[in-house]
Coordinates of C-alpha atoms in Angstrom, one line a residue:
M1 CA 1.6 -6.2 -10.6
D2 CA 0.3 -5.9 -7.4
L3 CA 1.7 -5.3 -4.1
G4 CA 4.5 -7.9 -2.9
A5 CA 4.2 -10.3 -0.6
G6 CA 4.6 -8.0 2.5
V7 CA 0.9 -6.7 1.6
R8 CA -1.7 -9.1 2.0
S9 CA -4.8 -7.1 0.4
F10 CA -8.2 -7.9 2.0
N11 CA -10.9 -9.8 0.4
A12 CA -13.2 -7.1 -0.8
K13 CA -16.0 -9.7 -1.7
S14 CA -16.1 -11.1 1.6
T15 CA -17.4 -7.7 3.0
T16 CA -20.6 -6.3 2.8
S17 CA -22.0 -2.5 3.7
Y18 CA -20.2 0.4 4.4
F19 CA -23.2 2.0 6.1
T20 CA -24.1 1.6 9.8
H21 CA -26.9 -0.9 10.1
L22 CA -29.9 -0.2 11.7
N23 CA -29.9 -3.4 13.8
H24 CA -27.8 -1.2 16.4
I25 CA -29.4 2.4 15.9
K26 CA -32.1 3.2 18.0
A27 CA -35.2 4.0 16.1
D28 CA -36.0 7.2 17.9
K29 CA -32.7 8.5 16.9
L30 CA -33.3 8.5 13.2
N31 CA -35.1 11.2 11.0
C32 CA -37.1 8.4 9.4
N33 CA -38.9 5.2 10.2
R34 CA -37.5 1.9 10.7
A35 CA -38.7 0.3 7.6
T36 CA -37.7 3.3 5.1
A37 CA -34.2 3.2 6.6
Y38 CA -33.6 -0.3 6.7
A39 CA -34.7 -0.5 3.1
F40 CA -32.3 2.0 2.3
F41 CA -29.2 0.3 4.5
R42 CA -30.1 -2.8 2.4
S43 CA -30.3 -1.5 -0.7
H44 CA -26.6 0.0 -0.8
Q45 CA -24.2 -2.9 -1.0
N46 CA -20.5 -2.0 -0.5
P47 CA -17.4 -3.7 -0.2
F48 CA -16.9 -3.6 3.7
R49 CA -17.7 -6.5 6.5
R50 CA -21.3 -6.0 8.0
A51 CA -20.7 -3.8 11.0
S52 CA -22.2 -4.7 14.1
M53 CA -22.3 -1.5 16.2
K54 CA -21.4 -3.6 19.5
V55 CA -18.0 -2.8 20.9
N56 CA -15.9 -6.1 20.8
S57 CA -15.3 -7.2 24.2
S58 CA -11.5 -7.5 23.3
S59 CA -11.4 -4.1 23.2
T60 CA -12.9 -3.0 26.5
D61 CA -9.9 -3.1 28.3
S62 CA -8.7 -0.1 26.9
I63 CA -5.5 1.8 27.4
S64 CA -6.2 3.8 30.8
K65 CA -5.9 7.6 29.0
V66 CA -8.4 6.5 26.7
N67 CA -12.2 6.6 27.5
V68 CA -14.2 4.8 24.8
M69 CA -17.6 6.0 24.3
S70 CA -20.7 3.4 23.5
A71 CA -21.3 2.3 20.3
D72 CA -24.9 3.8 20.1
D73 CA -23.5 7.5 20.8
Y74 CA -20.9 7.1 17.9
S75 CA -23.1 5.3 15.4
L76 CA -25.3 8.3 14.4
D77 CA -22.0 10.1 12.9
L78 CA -21.9 7.2 10.6
E79 CA -25.3 7.7 9.2
L80 CA -25.8 8.4 5.8
S81 CA -28.6 8.6 3.0
S82 CA -27.9 9.1 -0.4
L83 CA -30.4 11.9 -0.5
A84 CA -28.8 13.4 2.2
A85 CA -25.1 13.3 1.0
L86 CA -23.1 16.5 0.1
C87 CA -21.1 14.8 -2.5
P88 CA -23.0 12.7 -5.5
L89 CA -20.4 10.0 -5.4
D90 CA -21.8 8.9 -1.9
G91 CA -25.3 9.6 -2.9
R92 CA -26.7 9.3 -6.3
Y93 CA -23.6 7.4 -8.1
W94 CA -22.5 5.6 -5.1
S95 CA -23.3 2.2 -6.9
K96 CA -21.2 2.9 -9.6
V97 CA -17.9 4.1 -7.7
K98 CA -18.3 1.8 -4.5
D99 CA -15.3 -0.2 -5.6
L100 CA -13.1 2.3 -4.6
A101 CA -14.4 2.8 -1.1
P102 CA -12.8 0.0 0.6
F103 CA -9.2 1.9 -0.6
M104 CA -10.0 5.8 -0.7
S105 CA -12.3 6.0 2.4
E106 CA -11.5 6.7 5.7
F107 CA -12.0 2.9 6.3
G108 CA -9.3 2.2 3.7
L109 CA -6.9 5.0 5.5
I110 CA -7.3 3.7 8.9
K111 CA -6.8 -0.2 7.4
Y112 CA -3.7 1.0 6.1
R113 CA -2.5 2.8 8.8
V114 CA -2.8 -0.6 10.9
L115 CA -1.3 -2.2 8.2
V116 CA 1.9 -0.4 8.4
E117 CA 1.8 0.1 12.0
I118 CA 1.9 -3.8 12.4
K119 CA 4.5 -4.2 9.8
W120 CA 6.8 -1.8 11.4
L121 CA 6.6 -3.6 14.8
L122 CA 7.1 -7.0 12.9
K123 CA 10.5 -5.5 11.3
L124 CA 11.8 -4.4 14.6
S125 CA 11.6 -8.0 15.8
Q126 CA 13.9 -9.0 13.0
I127 CA 16.5 -6.4 13.7
S128 CA 19.4 -8.1 15.8
G129 CA 20.5 -4.7 17.2
V130 CA 17.2 -4.0 18.6
S131 CA 17.0 -6.9 21.2
E132 CA 14.3 -5.1 23.2
V133 CA 11.7 -6.3 20.7
P134 CA 12.9 -10.4 20.7
R135 CA 11.7 -12.0 17.0
F136 CA 8.3 -13.3 17.4
S137 CA 7.0 -16.6 17.4
R138 CA 5.0 -17.9 14.4
E139 CA 1.7 -17.9 16.6
A140 CA 2.4 -14.1 17.7
E141 CA 3.0 -12.7 14.0
S142 CA -0.1 -14.6 13.0
F143 CA -1.9 -13.0 15.5
L144 CA -0.8 -9.5 14.1
Q145 CA -1.2 -10.7 10.3
D146 CA -4.7 -11.7 11.6
L147 CA -5.4 -7.8 12.8
I148 CA -4.6 -7.0 9.3
D149 CA -6.5 -9.2 7.5
Q150 CA -9.3 -9.5 9.5
F151 CA -10.0 -5.7 10.0
N152 CA -13.7 -4.6 9.4
L153 CA -15.9 -2.0 9.8
D154 CA -16.2 -2.6 13.6
D155 CA -12.4 -1.9 14.0
A156 CA -12.5 1.4 12.4
L157 CA -15.5 2.4 14.3
E158 CA -13.6 1.5 17.6
V159 CA -10.4 3.7 16.1
K160 CA -12.8 6.5 15.8
K161 CA -14.2 6.4 19.1
I162 CA -10.8 6.5 20.4
E163 CA -10.1 9.5 18.2
K164 CA -12.9 11.3 19.7
V165 CA -10.8 11.4 22.7
T166 CA -7.3 11.7 21.1
N167 CA -8.3 14.1 18.6
H168 CA -5.5 12.5 16.8
D169 CA -6.1 9.8 14.0
V170 CA -2.8 8.3 13.8
K171 CA -2.5 8.0 17.7
A172 CA -5.9 6.7 17.8
V173 CA -4.4 3.6 15.7
E174 CA -1.5 3.0 18.1
Y175 CA -4.0 3.1 21.2
F176 CA -6.5 0.4 19.1
L177 CA -3.2 -1.6 18.7
K178 CA -2.3 -1.8 22.0
Q179 CA -5.7 -2.5 23.1
R180 CA -5.9 -5.7 20.9
C181 CA -2.3 -6.9 21.8
Q182 CA -3.0 -6.3 25.8
S183 CA -4.3 -9.9 25.7
H184 CA -1.5 -11.6 24.0
P185 CA 1.2 -12.4 26.5
E186 CA 4.0 -12.1 24.0
I187 CA 2.9 -8.9 22.4
N188 CA 2.0 -7.2 25.6
K189 CA 5.8 -7.1 26.7
V190 CA 6.6 -5.1 23.6
L191 CA 3.4 -2.7 23.5
E192 CA 5.4 0.3 23.4
F193 CA 7.5 -0.3 20.2
F194 CA 4.4 0.5 18.5
H195 CA 5.0 3.6 16.6
F196 CA 8.6 3.4 17.6
A197 CA 10.7 6.3 16.4
C198 CA 8.0 7.4 14.0
T199 CA 6.3 10.6 13.1
S200 CA 2.7 10.5 11.9
E201 CA 3.6 11.1 8.6
D202 CA 6.1 8.1 8.3
I203 CA 2.4 5.9 8.8
N204 CA 0.3 8.2 6.9
N205 CA 2.5 8.5 3.6
L206 CA 2.9 5.0 3.5
A207 CA -1.0 4.5 4.2
H208 CA -1.4 6.9 1.6
A209 CA 0.9 5.4 -0.9
L210 CA -0.8 1.6 -0.5
M211 CA -4.4 3.7 -0.8
L212 CA -3.6 5.0 -4.2
K213 CA -1.7 1.8 -5.4
E214 CA -4.2 -0.5 -4.6
A215 CA -7.0 1.9 -5.8
L216 CA -5.3 2.1 -9.1
N217 CA -4.4 -1.3 -9.9
K218 CA -7.6 -2.8 -8.5
V219 CA -10.1 -0.3 -10.2
I220 CA -9.0 2.7 -12.2
L221 CA -6.2 0.9 -14.6
P222 CA -8.7 -2.2 -15.2
S223 CA -11.8 0.6 -15.8
M224 CA -9.1 2.2 -18.5
D225 CA -8.4 -0.9 -20.1
K226 CA -12.0 -1.7 -20.6
L227 CA -12.7 1.9 -22.1
I228 CA -9.6 1.3 -24.4
R229 CA -10.7 -2.4 -25.6
A230 CA -14.1 -0.9 -26.0
I231 CA -12.4 2.0 -28.2
C232 CA -10.5 -0.7 -30.2
D233 CA -13.4 -2.8 -31.0
I234 CA -15.1 0.0 -32.5
A235 CA -11.8 1.2 -34.5
T236 CA -11.3 -2.6 -35.9
A237 CA -14.9 -2.8 -36.8
S238 CA -15.5 0.1 -38.5
A239 CA -12.1 0.3 -40.2
S240 CA -13.2 0.0 -43.9
V241 CA -16.2 2.5 -43.3
P242 CA -15.4 5.4 -45.0
M243 CA -16.4 9.0 -43.5
L244 CA -16.2 12.5 -44.3
S245 CA -13.5 14.6 -42.0
R246 CA -14.3 18.0 -40.8
T247 CA -11.5 20.0 -40.3
H248 CA -12.1 23.3 -38.7
G249 CA -15.9 21.8 -38.6
Q250 CA -16.0 21.9 -42.7
P251 CA -15.8 19.0 -45.2
A252 CA -12.2 17.9 -45.5
S253 CA -10.3 14.9 -47.1
P254 CA -12.1 11.7 -46.1
T255 CA -11.1 9.3 -43.5
T256 CA -12.7 6.2 -42.0
L257 CA -14.7 5.9 -38.8
G258 CA -12.4 3.4 -37.8
K259 CA -9.4 5.1 -38.1
E260 CA -10.4 7.9 -36.4
M261 CA -11.5 5.7 -33.5
A262 CA -7.8 4.3 -33.5
V263 CA -6.4 7.7 -33.0
F264 CA -8.2 7.7 -29.5
A265 CA -7.5 4.3 -28.6
Y266 CA -3.9 4.8 -29.1
R267 CA -3.7 8.1 -27.3
L268 CA -5.6 6.8 -24.2
N269 CA -3.1 3.5 -24.4
R270 CA 0.1 5.4 -24.3
E271 CA -1.1 7.3 -21.4
H272 CA -2.5 4.4 -19.4
E273 CA 1.0 2.7 -20.0
I274 CA 2.9 6.1 -18.8
L275 CA 0.7 6.1 -15.7
S276 CA 1.1 2.2 -14.8
Q277 CA 5.2 2.8 -15.0
I278 CA 5.3 5.6 -12.5
E279 CA 6.6 4.9 -9.3
V280 CA 5.1 5.2 -6.1
L281 CA 7.4 6.4 -3.1
G282 CA 7.6 6.2 0.5
K283 CA 9.7 7.5 3.5
F284 CA 10.4 6.2 6.9
A285 CA 13.0 8.6 8.5
G286 CA 11.3 10.1 11.6
A287 CA 10.5 13.4 12.4
V288 CA 12.7 15.5 10.0
G289 CA 13.9 12.9 7.9
N290 CA 17.4 12.4 9.6
Y291 CA 16.7 9.3 12.0
N292 CA 17.2 11.5 14.9
A293 CA 15.2 9.5 17.5
H294 CA 16.5 6.2 16.0
L295 CA 20.1 7.0 16.6
V296 CA 19.5 8.3 19.9
A297 CA 17.8 4.6 21.1
Y298 CA 19.8 2.4 19.0
P299 CA 22.9 4.1 17.5
D300 CA 24.5 1.0 16.3
V301 CA 21.7 0.0 14.0
N302 CA 22.0 1.3 10.3
W303 CA 18.4 2.9 10.2
P304 CA 18.4 4.3 6.5
Q305 CA 18.8 0.7 5.6
V306 CA 16.3 -0.7 8.0
A307 CA 13.9 2.0 6.5
E308 CA 14.6 1.2 3.0
E309 CA 14.1 -2.6 3.5
F310 CA 10.8 -1.8 5.4
V311 CA 9.4 0.6 2.4
T312 CA 10.1 -1.7 -0.3
S313 CA 9.0 -4.9 1.6
L314 CA 5.5 -3.1 1.2
G315 CA 5.8 -2.9 -2.4
I316 CA 6.8 0.9 -2.4
S317 CA 9.8 2.8 -3.8
F318 CA 12.0 4.1 -1.3
N319 CA 12.8 8.1 -1.0
P320 CA 15.7 8.9 1.0
Y321 CA 15.9 12.1 1.0
V322 CA 12.8 13.6 2.7
T323 CA 11.8 16.3 5.4
Q324 CA 9.0 15.2 7.8
I325 CA 6.8 14.2 4.8
E326 CA 7.5 12.4 1.5
S327 CA 7.3 15.1 -0.9
H328 CA 4.4 13.8 -2.8
D329 CA 6.5 14.5 -6.2
Y330 CA 5.3 11.0 -7.2
M331 CA 1.4 11.8 -6.6
A332 CA 1.5 14.8 -8.3
R333 CA 3.2 12.8 -11.7
L334 CA 0.1 10.3 -11.4
F335 CA -2.4 12.9 -11.0
N336 CA -1.3 14.8 -13.9
S337 CA -1.2 11.8 -16.1
I338 CA -4.9 10.7 -15.1
T339 CA -5.8 14.5 -15.8
L340 CA -4.2 14.0 -19.3
F341 CA -6.2 10.4 -19.9
N342 CA -9.2 12.4 -18.8
N343 CA -8.6 15.1 -21.2
I344 CA -8.2 12.6 -24.2
L345 CA -11.8 11.1 -22.9
V346 CA -13.2 14.5 -23.3
D347 CA -11.8 15.0 -26.7
F348 CA -13.4 11.3 -27.5
D349 CA -16.9 12.2 -25.6
R350 CA -16.8 15.5 -27.6
D351 CA -16.0 14.2 -31.0
I352 CA -18.4 11.2 -30.3
W353 CA -21.3 13.8 -29.4
G354 CA -20.8 15.6 -32.7
Y355 CA -21.0 12.3 -34.9
I356 CA -24.1 11.6 -33.2
S357 CA -25.3 15.0 -34.1
L358 CA -24.4 14.1 -37.7
G359 CA -26.2 10.9 -37.7
Y360 CA -22.9 9.2 -37.9
F361 CA -24.1 7.0 -35.1
K362 CA -27.5 5.9 -33.9
Q363 CA -28.2 5.2 -30.3
I364 CA -29.7 2.0 -29.5
T365 CA -32.8 2.8 -26.8
K366 CA -34.0 0.7 -24.3
A367 CA -37.7 0.1 -23.6
G368 CA -38.9 2.8 -21.0
E369 CA -35.9 5.0 -21.2
I370 CA -37.0 8.9 -21.5
G371 CA -34.6 10.9 -24.2
S372 CA -36.1 14.1 -23.5
S373 CA -38.8 15.3 -21.2
T374 CA -40.6 17.0 -24.0
M375 CA -39.5 15.9 -27.2
P376 CA -40.4 12.4 -27.5
H377 CA -38.6 11.6 -30.6
K378 CA -35.1 12.8 -29.1
V379 CA -32.3 10.3 -27.6
N380 CA -29.8 12.7 -26.2
P381 CA -26.2 11.2 -26.0
I382 CA -26.1 11.9 -22.0
D383 CA -23.6 9.3 -21.6
F384 CA -20.7 11.3 -23.2
E385 CA -22.1 14.6 -21.9
N386 CA -21.6 12.8 -18.2
S387 CA -18.4 11.3 -19.0
E388 CA -17.3 15.1 -20.4
G389 CA -18.6 16.8 -17.2
N390 CA -17.0 13.9 -14.7
C391 CA -13.9 14.3 -16.0
G392 CA -13.8 18.2 -15.7
I393 CA -14.9 17.7 -11.9
A394 CA -12.0 14.9 -11.6
N395 CA -9.5 17.2 -13.4
G396 CA -10.3 20.1 -11.1
G397 CA -9.4 18.5 -8.1
F398 CA -6.5 16.7 -9.4
S399 CA -5.2 20.0 -10.8
H400 CA -5.2 21.5 -7.1
L401 CA -3.9 18.5 -5.6
S402 CA -0.8 18.2 -8.3
T403 CA 0.0 21.9 -7.7
K404 CA -0.2 22.0 -3.9
L405 CA 0.9 18.5 -2.6
P406 CA 4.9 19.1 -3.9
V407 CA 4.8 22.3 -2.2
S408 CA 5.1 22.5 2.0
R409 CA 6.7 25.1 4.3
M410 CA 10.4 24.1 5.4
Q411 CA 10.2 20.8 7.0
R412 CA 6.3 20.6 7.1
D413 CA 3.1 22.2 7.2
L414 CA -0.3 20.6 7.6
T415 CA -1.9 21.8 4.3
D416 CA -1.0 18.5 2.5
S417 CA -3.2 16.5 5.4
T418 CA -6.4 17.7 4.4
V419 CA -6.0 17.9 0.7
L420 CA -4.8 14.5 0.7
R421 CA -8.1 13.4 2.2
N422 CA -9.9 14.3 -1.4
M423 CA -7.9 11.8 -3.5
G424 CA -10.9 10.0 -3.9
V425 CA -12.9 12.7 -5.2
G426 CA -10.6 12.9 -8.3
L427 CA -10.2 9.2 -8.7
G428 CA -14.2 8.6 -8.0
H429 CA -15.4 11.1 -10.8
S430 CA -12.9 9.8 -13.1
L431 CA -14.0 6.1 -12.5
L432 CA -17.6 7.7 -12.9
A433 CA -16.5 9.3 -16.3
Y434 CA -15.0 5.6 -17.8
K435 CA -18.3 3.9 -16.9
S436 CA -20.4 6.3 -18.5
A437 CA -18.3 6.7 -21.9
L438 CA -18.5 2.8 -21.8
Q439 CA -22.2 2.7 -21.4
G440 CA -22.3 5.2 -24.3
I441 CA -20.2 3.0 -26.4
S442 CA -22.7 0.3 -25.5
K443 CA -25.3 1.9 -27.3
L444 CA -23.8 3.2 -30.5
Q445 CA -24.6 1.6 -34.0
V446 CA -22.6 2.9 -37.1
N447 CA -25.3 4.8 -39.5
E448 CA -23.2 4.0 -42.8
A449 CA -26.4 5.4 -44.7
S450 CA -26.0 8.8 -43.2
L451 CA -22.0 8.5 -43.8
N452 CA -22.4 7.5 -47.4
A453 CA -24.9 10.4 -47.9
D454 CA -22.2 12.9 -46.5
L455 CA -19.5 11.7 -49.2
N456 CA -22.1 11.5 -52.0
N457 CA -23.0 15.1 -51.3
T458 CA -19.0 16.5 -51.2
W459 CA -17.2 15.6 -54.6
E460 CA -15.7 18.9 -53.8
V461 CA -12.9 17.0 -51.6
L462 CA -11.4 15.4 -54.5
A463 CA -9.9 18.8 -55.3
E464 CA -7.0 18.1 -53.2
P465 CA -5.8 14.7 -55.1
I466 CA -6.3 16.1 -58.2
Q467 CA -4.3 19.3 -57.9
T468 CA -1.7 17.4 -56.1
V469 CA -1.2 15.0 -59.3
M470 CA -1.2 18.0 -61.3
R471 CA 1.6 19.3 -59.6
R472 CA 3.6 16.1 -60.4
Y473 CA 3.2 16.7 -64.0
G474 CA 3.9 20.2 -64.2
V475 CA 0.6 21.3 -64.9
P476 CA 0.7 25.2 -64.0
E477 CA -1.2 26.8 -61.3
P478 CA -2.9 23.5 -60.0
Y479 CA -4.0 24.8 -56.6
E480 CA -5.6 27.9 -58.2
K481 CA -7.3 25.9 -61.0
L482 CA -9.0 23.7 -58.5
K483 CA -10.1 26.9 -56.2
E484 CA -11.7 28.5 -59.4
L485 CA -13.5 25.3 -59.9
T486 CA -14.8 24.5 -56.4
R487 CA -14.7 27.4 -54.2
G488 CA -18.2 28.7 -53.4
R489 CA -19.9 26.3 -56.3
A490 CA -21.8 22.9 -56.2
V491 CA -19.5 20.5 -57.2
T492 CA -20.7 17.4 -58.7
R493 CA -19.1 14.0 -60.0
E494 CA -19.9 15.4 -63.3
R495 CA -17.9 18.3 -62.8
I496 CA -15.2 16.8 -61.2
R497 CA -15.1 14.1 -64.1
E498 CA -15.2 16.9 -66.7
F499 CA -12.3 18.8 -65.4
I500 CA -10.0 15.4 -65.2
E501 CA -10.8 14.9 -68.7
G502 CA -9.6 18.1 -69.8
L503 CA -6.0 17.8 -68.0
D504 CA -2.9 17.5 -69.9
I505 CA -1.6 14.5 -67.7
P506 CA -0.5 11.0 -68.5
I507 CA -3.7 8.5 -69.5
E508 CA -2.9 6.4 -66.6
A509 CA -2.9 9.1 -64.1
K510 CA -6.3 10.5 -65.7
K511 CA -7.5 6.9 -65.5
N512 CA -6.6 6.8 -61.7
L513 CA -8.2 10.1 -60.8
L514 CA -11.6 9.1 -62.7
D515 CA -11.6 6.1 -60.9
L516 CA -11.3 7.9 -57.7
T517 CA -14.2 9.0 -55.6
P518 CA -15.3 10.2 -52.0
H519 CA -15.6 7.0 -50.7
T520 CA -12.2 5.5 -51.8
Y521 CA -10.0 8.4 -51.2
T522 CA -9.3 7.3 -47.8
G523 CA -5.5 6.8 -48.1
E524 CA -3.9 4.5 -45.8
A525 CA -6.9 4.9 -43.1
E526 CA -8.1 1.4 -43.1
G527 CA -4.9 -0.1 -42.8
L528 CA -4.1 2.1 -39.5
A529 CA -7.5 1.1 -38.1
K530 CA -6.6 -2.7 -39.0
N531 CA -3.4 -2.3 -37.5
L532 CA -4.9 -1.6 -34.0
N533 CA -5.3 -5.2 -33.3
L534 CA -1.5 -4.9 -32.4
L535 CA -2.5 -2.2 -29.9
R536 CA -5.2 -4.4 -28.8
S537 CA -3.4 -7.1 -27.7
S538 CA -0.8 -5.2 -26.0
V539 CA -3.5 -3.5 -23.7
N540 CA -2.7 -6.8 -21.3
G541 CA -3.3 -5.1 -17.9
A542 CA -0.2 -3.3 -17.0
R543 CA -0.1 -2.1 -13.4
L544 CA 1.8 -0.1 -11.1
S545 CA 4.8 -2.0 -10.0

């Protein structure tokens, strides 16, 4: 389920570029020529609206205490080249992770702060006890909603310019909104009720909650869905393909390739469901969580009820017991769940890597691709290696987030603020891991010849069923007899048949053992893999509610 009706998410498809456009940057301030820079900016499409570096005329009547800098002065702070980016997510891998940018970027944080501030002012206008903020007309409500719906990179740049002066990011949003609303006669009368009785963390915790929820619902969980479905497809397609198991890396009782893939699909899907059921929490209780300022200003208003109504109207569950901050326990739970999903994926990546090494899978090649810079015959399993590596980087960040965020000195310290700005790093590397694994899966081709050859050379795996039947019929020392037959010796089909023929067991039991081969000794593996169709139909796009 997506966010409730109280929140209108912006249309990512209608926006175009994350980077400052060259049209409004002076050529002599660039470290490259105009043509090169222009080509770079054009090549990096992103879900943000086209940015014009010109200052919107409606914002030039700034709050008197804020001196807005010129666009050209500020634009250089946003220059970014994929070759100069410190983080590979913003450089080499930008095209694969850019779908997260509208939510997890500085732009996304500012946008959701704007949304929360405006929604709070609208909520105040609906409280009968707050007579100083009368109910807005439909036209005024539409004006405020448009500030949310039409918020773009130009607007975010204006907020950042104000922040250069205020040195306070949330206050900069408040001043930006006051500037924008000065021209509206109805809203101009209640400008000071922007940010009324709020601490910055009232705004931030809800903005972070909305960022996470939107990013998970619209990017991360759908990507997990695709990955699970892709593994389900392998499982069902190869449900009956026999494969030698390798416990401890040694030949073991046969299985089917499909059943082993089904194990991963089931595990990943289970964690996906757990993740989608985690509650996203928010608070709106003022400086230390007690509604102190609220009650002094309006003692007759039931502020805890108002806060709960407001938070839940945004599609966020309400946390009534807080300090200055929402305690972030739900975030730790979210990040731990994603970490477990990623760890299961690492297990999958490593097993597929091993199966490729054994020849159980071939990799479909593309014309022009290089497998190894020096060995032309090689096609390296780089997609699964990339997936494993990015899961590791993501989980390292999530580990710190999940252990640090629930801990805050007394009623508040600021360590969470800087750490929360890195949520997008873990999500970005996770997304990259999922896409790498999907790319690797798309290249896989089952090599049944190699699977059959392994099974044909390991008749010793039938020692298990033979000694188990011997136990049933009271043959003494069955394990020891099979140990003597198989351990350290080459075991052929003929030796196995000779041993079975000499057993003192019922004829029907002997016949069943003689009919058994490494290819058919797979138990319920095929049925388990085929039953995964039920799981596949349950991968139905579960989202955070």
